[in-house]
Coordinates of C-alpha atoms in Angstrom, one line a residue:
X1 CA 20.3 -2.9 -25.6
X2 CA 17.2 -0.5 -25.2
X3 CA 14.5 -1.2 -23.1
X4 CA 11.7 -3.4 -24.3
X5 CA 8.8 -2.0 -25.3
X6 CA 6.1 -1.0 -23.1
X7 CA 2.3 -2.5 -23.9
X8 CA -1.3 -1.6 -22.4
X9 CA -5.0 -2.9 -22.0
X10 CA -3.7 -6.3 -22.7
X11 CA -5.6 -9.1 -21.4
X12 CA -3.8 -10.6 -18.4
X13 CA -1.9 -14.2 -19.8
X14 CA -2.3 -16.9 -16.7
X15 CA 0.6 -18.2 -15.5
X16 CA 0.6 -22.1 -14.8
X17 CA 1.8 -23.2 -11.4
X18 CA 5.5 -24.2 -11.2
X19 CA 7.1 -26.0 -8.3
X20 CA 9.3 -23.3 -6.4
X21 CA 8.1 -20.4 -8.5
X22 CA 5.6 -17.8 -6.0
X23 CA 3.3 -16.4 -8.3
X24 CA 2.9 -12.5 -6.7
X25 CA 0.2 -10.2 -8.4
X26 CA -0.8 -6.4 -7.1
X27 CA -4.4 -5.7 -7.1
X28 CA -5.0 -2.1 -6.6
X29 CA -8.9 -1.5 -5.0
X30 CA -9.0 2.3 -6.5
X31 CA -11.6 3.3 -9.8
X32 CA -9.2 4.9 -11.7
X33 CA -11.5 7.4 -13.3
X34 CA -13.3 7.7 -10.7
X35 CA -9.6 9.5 -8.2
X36 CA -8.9 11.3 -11.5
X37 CA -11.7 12.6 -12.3
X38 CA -12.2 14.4 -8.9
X39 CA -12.8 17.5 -8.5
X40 CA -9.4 19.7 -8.1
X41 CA -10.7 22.6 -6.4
X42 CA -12.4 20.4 -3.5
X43 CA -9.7 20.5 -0.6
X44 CA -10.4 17.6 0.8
X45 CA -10.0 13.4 -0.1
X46 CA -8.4 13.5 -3.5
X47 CA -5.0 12.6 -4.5
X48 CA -2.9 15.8 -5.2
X49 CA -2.5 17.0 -9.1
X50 CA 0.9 16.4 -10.6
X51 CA 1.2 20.7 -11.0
X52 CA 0.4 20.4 -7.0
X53 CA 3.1 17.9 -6.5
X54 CA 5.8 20.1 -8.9
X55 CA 4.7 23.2 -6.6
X56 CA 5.7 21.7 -3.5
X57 CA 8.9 19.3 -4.3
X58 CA 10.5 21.4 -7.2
X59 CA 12.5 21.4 -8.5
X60 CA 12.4 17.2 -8.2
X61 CA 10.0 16.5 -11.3
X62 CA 11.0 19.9 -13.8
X63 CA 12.6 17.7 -16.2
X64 CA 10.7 18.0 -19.1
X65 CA 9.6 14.0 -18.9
X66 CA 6.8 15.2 -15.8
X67 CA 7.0 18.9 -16.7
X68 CA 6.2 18.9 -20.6
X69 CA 2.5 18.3 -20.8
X70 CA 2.9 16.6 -24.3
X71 CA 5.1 14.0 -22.2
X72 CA 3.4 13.7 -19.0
X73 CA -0.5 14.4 -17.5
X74 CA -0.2 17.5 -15.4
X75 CA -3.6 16.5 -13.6
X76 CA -4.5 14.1 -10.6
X77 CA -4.0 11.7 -13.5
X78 CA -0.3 12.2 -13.6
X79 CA 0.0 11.6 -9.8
X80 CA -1.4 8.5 -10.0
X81 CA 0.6 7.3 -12.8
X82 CA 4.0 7.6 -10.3
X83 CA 2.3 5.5 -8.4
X84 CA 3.0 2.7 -11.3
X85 CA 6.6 3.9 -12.0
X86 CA 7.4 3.6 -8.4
X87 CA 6.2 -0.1 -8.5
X88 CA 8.5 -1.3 -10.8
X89 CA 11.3 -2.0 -9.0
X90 CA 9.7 -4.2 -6.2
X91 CA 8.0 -6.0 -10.1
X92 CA 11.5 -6.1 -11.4
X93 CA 13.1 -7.6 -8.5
X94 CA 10.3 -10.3 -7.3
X95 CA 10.4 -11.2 -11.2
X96 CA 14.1 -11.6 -11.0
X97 CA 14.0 -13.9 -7.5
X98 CA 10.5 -15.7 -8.6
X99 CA 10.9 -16.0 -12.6
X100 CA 7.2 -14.8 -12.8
X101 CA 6.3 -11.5 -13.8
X102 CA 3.8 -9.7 -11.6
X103 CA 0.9 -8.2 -13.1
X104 CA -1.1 -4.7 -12.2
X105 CA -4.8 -5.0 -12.2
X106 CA -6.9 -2.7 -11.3
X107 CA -10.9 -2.2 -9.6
X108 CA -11.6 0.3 -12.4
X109 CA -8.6 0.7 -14.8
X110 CA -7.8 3.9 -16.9
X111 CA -10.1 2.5 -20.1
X112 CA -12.7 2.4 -17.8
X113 CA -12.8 -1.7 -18.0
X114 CA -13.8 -3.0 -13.9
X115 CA -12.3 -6.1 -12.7
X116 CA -13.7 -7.3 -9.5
X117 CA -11.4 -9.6 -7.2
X118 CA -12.7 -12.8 -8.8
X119 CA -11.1 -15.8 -10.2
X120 CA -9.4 -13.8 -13.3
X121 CA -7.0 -12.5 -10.5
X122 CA -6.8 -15.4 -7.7
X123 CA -6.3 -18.8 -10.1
X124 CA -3.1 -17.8 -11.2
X125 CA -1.0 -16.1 -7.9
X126 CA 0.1 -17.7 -4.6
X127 CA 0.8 -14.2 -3.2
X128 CA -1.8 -11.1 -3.8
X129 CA -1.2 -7.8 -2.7
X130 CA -4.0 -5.8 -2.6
X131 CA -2.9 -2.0 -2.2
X132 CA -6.4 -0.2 -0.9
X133 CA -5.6 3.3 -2.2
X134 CA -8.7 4.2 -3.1
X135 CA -10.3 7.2 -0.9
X136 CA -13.2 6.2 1.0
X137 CA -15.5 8.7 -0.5
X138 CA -15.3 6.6 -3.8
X139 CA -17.4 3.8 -2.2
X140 CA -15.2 0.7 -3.0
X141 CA -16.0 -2.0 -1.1
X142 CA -15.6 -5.8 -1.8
X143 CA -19.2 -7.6 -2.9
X144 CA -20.1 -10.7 -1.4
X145 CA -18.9 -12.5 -4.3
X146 CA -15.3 -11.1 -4.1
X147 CA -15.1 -12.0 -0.4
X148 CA -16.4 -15.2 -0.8
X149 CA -13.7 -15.5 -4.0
X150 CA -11.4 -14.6 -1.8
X151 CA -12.2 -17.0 1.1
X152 CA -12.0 -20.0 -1.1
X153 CA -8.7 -18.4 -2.7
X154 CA -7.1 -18.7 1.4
X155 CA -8.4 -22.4 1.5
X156 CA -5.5 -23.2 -1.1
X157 CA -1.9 -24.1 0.8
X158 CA 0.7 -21.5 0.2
X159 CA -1.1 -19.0 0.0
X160 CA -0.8 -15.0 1.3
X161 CA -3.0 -11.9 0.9
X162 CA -1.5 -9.1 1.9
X163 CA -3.8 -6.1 2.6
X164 CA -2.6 -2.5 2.7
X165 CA -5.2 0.0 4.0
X166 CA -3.5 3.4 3.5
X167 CA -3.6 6.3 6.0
X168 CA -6.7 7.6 7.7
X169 CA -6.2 11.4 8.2
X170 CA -8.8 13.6 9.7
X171 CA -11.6 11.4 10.9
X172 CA -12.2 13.7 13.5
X173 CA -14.9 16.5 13.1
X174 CA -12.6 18.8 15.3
X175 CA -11.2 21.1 12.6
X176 CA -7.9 22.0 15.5
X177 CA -7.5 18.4 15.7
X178 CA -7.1 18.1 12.2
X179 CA -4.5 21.0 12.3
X180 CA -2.6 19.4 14.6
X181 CA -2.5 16.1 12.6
X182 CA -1.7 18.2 9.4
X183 CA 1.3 19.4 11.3
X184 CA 2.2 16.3 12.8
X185 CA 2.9 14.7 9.3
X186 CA 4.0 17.6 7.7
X187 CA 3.2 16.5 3.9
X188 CA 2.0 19.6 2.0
X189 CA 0.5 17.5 -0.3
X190 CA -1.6 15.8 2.1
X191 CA -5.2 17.4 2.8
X192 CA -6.8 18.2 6.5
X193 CA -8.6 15.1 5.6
X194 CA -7.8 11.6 3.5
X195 CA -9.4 9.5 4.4
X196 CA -8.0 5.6 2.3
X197 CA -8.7 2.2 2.6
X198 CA -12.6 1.6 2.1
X199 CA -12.1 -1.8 0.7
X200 CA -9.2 -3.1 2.1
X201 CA -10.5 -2.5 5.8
X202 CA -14.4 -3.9 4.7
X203 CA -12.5 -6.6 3.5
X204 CA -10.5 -7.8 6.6
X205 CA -13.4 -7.2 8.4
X206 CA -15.2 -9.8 6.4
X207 CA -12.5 -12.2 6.3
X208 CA -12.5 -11.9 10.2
X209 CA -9.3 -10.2 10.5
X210 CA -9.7 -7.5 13.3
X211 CA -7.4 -5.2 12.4
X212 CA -8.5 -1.1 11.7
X213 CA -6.4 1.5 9.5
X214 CA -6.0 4.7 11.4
X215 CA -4.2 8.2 11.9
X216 CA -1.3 9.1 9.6
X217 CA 1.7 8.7 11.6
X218 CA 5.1 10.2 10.8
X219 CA 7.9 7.9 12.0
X220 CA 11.0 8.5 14.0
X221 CA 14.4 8.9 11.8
X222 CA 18.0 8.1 13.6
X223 CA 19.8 11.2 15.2
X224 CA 21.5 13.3 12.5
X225 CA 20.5 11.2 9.4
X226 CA 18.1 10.6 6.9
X227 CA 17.1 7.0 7.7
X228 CA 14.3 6.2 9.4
X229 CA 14.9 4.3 13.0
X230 CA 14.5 0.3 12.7
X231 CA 11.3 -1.3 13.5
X232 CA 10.8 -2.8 16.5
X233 CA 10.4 -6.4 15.5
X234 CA 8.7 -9.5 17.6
X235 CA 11.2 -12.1 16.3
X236 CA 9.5 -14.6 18.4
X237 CA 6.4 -14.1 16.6
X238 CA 7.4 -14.1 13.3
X239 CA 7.8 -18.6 12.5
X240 CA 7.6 -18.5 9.0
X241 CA 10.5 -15.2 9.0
X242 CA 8.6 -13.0 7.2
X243 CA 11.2 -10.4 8.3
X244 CA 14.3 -12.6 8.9
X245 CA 17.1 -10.0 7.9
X246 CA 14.9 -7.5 8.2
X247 CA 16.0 -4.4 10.0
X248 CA 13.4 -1.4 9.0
X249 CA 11.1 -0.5 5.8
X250 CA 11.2 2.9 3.7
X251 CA 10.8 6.5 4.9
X252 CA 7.3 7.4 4.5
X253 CA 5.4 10.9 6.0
X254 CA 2.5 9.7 6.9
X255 CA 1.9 5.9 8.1
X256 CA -1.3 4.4 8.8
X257 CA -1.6 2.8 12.6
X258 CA -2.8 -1.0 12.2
X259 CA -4.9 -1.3 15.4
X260 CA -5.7 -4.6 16.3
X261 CA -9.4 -4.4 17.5
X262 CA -10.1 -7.5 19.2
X263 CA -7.0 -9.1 21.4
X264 CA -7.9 -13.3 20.8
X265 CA -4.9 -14.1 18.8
X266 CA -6.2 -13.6 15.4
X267 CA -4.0 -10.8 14.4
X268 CA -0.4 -10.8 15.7
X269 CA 1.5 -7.6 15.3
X270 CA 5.4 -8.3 14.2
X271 CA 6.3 -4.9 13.8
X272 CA 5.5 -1.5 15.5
X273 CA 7.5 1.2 14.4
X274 CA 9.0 4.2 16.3
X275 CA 6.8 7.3 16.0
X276 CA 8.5 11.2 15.9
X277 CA 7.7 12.2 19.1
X278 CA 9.2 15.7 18.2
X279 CA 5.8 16.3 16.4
X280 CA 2.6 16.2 18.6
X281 CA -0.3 14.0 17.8
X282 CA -3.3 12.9 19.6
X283 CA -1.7 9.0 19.2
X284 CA 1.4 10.1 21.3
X285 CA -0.8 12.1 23.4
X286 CA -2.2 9.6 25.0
X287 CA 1.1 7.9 26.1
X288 CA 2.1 6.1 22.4
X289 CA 5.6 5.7 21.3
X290 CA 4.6 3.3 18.3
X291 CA 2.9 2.5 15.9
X292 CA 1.7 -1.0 14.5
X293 CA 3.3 -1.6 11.0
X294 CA 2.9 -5.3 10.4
X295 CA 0.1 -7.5 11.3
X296 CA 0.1 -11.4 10.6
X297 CA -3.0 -13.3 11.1
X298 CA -2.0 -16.9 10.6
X299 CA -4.0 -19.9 9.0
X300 CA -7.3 -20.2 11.2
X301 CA -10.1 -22.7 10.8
X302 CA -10.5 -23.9 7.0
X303 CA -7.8 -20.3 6.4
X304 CA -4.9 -22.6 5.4
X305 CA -3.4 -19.0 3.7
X306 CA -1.3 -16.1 5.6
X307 CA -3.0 -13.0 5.9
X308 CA -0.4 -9.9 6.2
X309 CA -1.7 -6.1 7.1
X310 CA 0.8 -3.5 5.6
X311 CA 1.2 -0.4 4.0
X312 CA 1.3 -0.2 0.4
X313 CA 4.2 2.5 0.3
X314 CA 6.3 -0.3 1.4
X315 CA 6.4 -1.5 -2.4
X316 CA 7.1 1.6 -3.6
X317 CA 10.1 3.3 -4.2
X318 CA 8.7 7.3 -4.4
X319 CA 9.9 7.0 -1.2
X320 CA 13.0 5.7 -0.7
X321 CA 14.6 1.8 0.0
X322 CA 17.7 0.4 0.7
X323 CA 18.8 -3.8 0.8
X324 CA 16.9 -4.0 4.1
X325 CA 13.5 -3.3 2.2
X326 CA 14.5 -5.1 -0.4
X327 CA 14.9 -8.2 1.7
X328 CA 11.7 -8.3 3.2
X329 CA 10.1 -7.9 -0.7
X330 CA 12.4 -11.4 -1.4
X331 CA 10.7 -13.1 1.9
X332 CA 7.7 -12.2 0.3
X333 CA 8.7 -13.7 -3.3
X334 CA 10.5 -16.7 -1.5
X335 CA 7.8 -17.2 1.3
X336 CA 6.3 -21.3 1.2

């Protein structure tokens, strides 16, 4: 049987609650036009264009379905749109274990329509993942209306927002530092300076959750192989086993360090994960041989939701995944 057909700039269809079926949805915090639309010859905070991303990992995407520009967008456009293939499979699988689909909005979508985080998205999901890809020099930050939405959204029982601030590279004005943490990574595709996560940190912030995105970590990988080393996981932490069978999460260059700003038991952190020490950076510098890659902050106050702090390259699979990944994306589908 072929594949269904595909459809577009649909209006989203709400999905009733069920009794044991976790409504997850992915809100992505980015303008659309607005990371496409930047300018390519500007070196600095922009996504790379797909004939930048060819260049450097070819022969990977020469097949004509990324190659041919009749098939495939050859500008920053064309990057961002394997950020939607490589979300399929966590959609495919939490659709399989949940028997809801899970919809893709977007701040600014490619038709130029703007959805804010309002009731459209929260009435209908238990679990929202809001992947903050959008680079800080796009100004997208949560209104007072959204966080407020969302505040009453984490009043409901059952329910989880997970926040994914992506890396922070090159905050500092030292241009050596940078080229240290340029090396440190090692992503020719990543700039001297990214800088991600505007909205997603604003928003934690507001929601009281003291937890900062920085650096852009590369992590350890197990003597002679290709898989990166587990995480180092506070079991004891984690009561409602958002990692139970959890060993590690996908391979990524360059990780974001979730650093819990304020040490009063709002924000736990249930996984750190083993930094490449082989690679110098500023972080390991100063004594560091992790990095935080999970934060909980449980129900607190009139918060009867789970917040959760992790990367969005978690859910996607440009970057590898194996059945221990896939477990903790079925914790999240299966989570009450």
């Amino acid at each position: 049987m072929s594949e269904p057909a595909r459809t577009y700039n649909q209006t989203h269809a709400p999905r009733p609650y069920a009794k044991g079926r976790r409504r997850l949805s992915i809100y992505i915090s980015w303008s659309y036009p607005g990371e496409a639309n930047r300018n390519v010859t500007e070196l600095d905070n922009r996504f790379s264009t797909l004939t930048e991303v060819r260049r450097v990992l070819w022969p990977a995407y020469e097949v004509p379905r990324f190659a041919d520009p009749l098939q495939f967008q050859q500008g920053i456009a064309g990057a961002l749109e394997l950020f939607f293939w490589s979300w399929v499979p966590f959609q495919t699988l939490v659709q399989e274990v949940s028997g809801e689909r899970v919809p893709v909005f977007q701040r600014v979508d490619q038709a130029g329509f703007g959805l804010p985080l309002d009731e459209r998205v929260l009435d209908d999901v238990d679990t929202l993942l809001v992947f903050s890809l959008d680079h800080s020099v796009t100004g997208q930050e949560p209104s007072a209306a959204e966080i407020e939405a969302v505040s009453e959204f984490l009043k409901r029982e059952g329910t989880c927002l997970l926040v994914g601030p992506h890396h922070d590279v090159g905050s500092a004005d030292d241009l050596d530092r940078r080229a240290i943490e340029y090396a440190h990574h090692g992503d020719a595709l990543v700039p001297r300076q990214q800088r991600f996560g505007l909205y997603g940190r604003t928003l934690l912030q507001a929601l009281g959750v003291p937890v900062e995105n920085r650096h852009a970590l590369r992590p350890a990988m197990l003597p002679g192989s290709n898989k990166i080393a587990p995480l180092t996981i506070a079991r004891d932490l984690d009561s409602k086993g958002w990692l139970e069978g959890v060993e590690s999460f996908n391979f990524h260059m360059h990780l974001p360090h979730y650093a819990v700003t304020r040490e009063d038991g709002t924000a736990l952190v249930l996984a750190k994960q083993p930094l490449d020490l082989t690679r110098p950076h500023p972080f390991s510098d100063a004594g560091e041989r992790e990095f935080n890659s999970l934060v909980w902050a449980p129900p607190r106050g009139d918060r009867a939701g789970d917040i959760l702090v992790a990367d969005s390259t978690i859910f996607s699979t440009l970057f590898g995944g194996d059945q221990s990944l896939e477990r903790f994306w079925k914790n999240l589908a299966t989570a009450r």
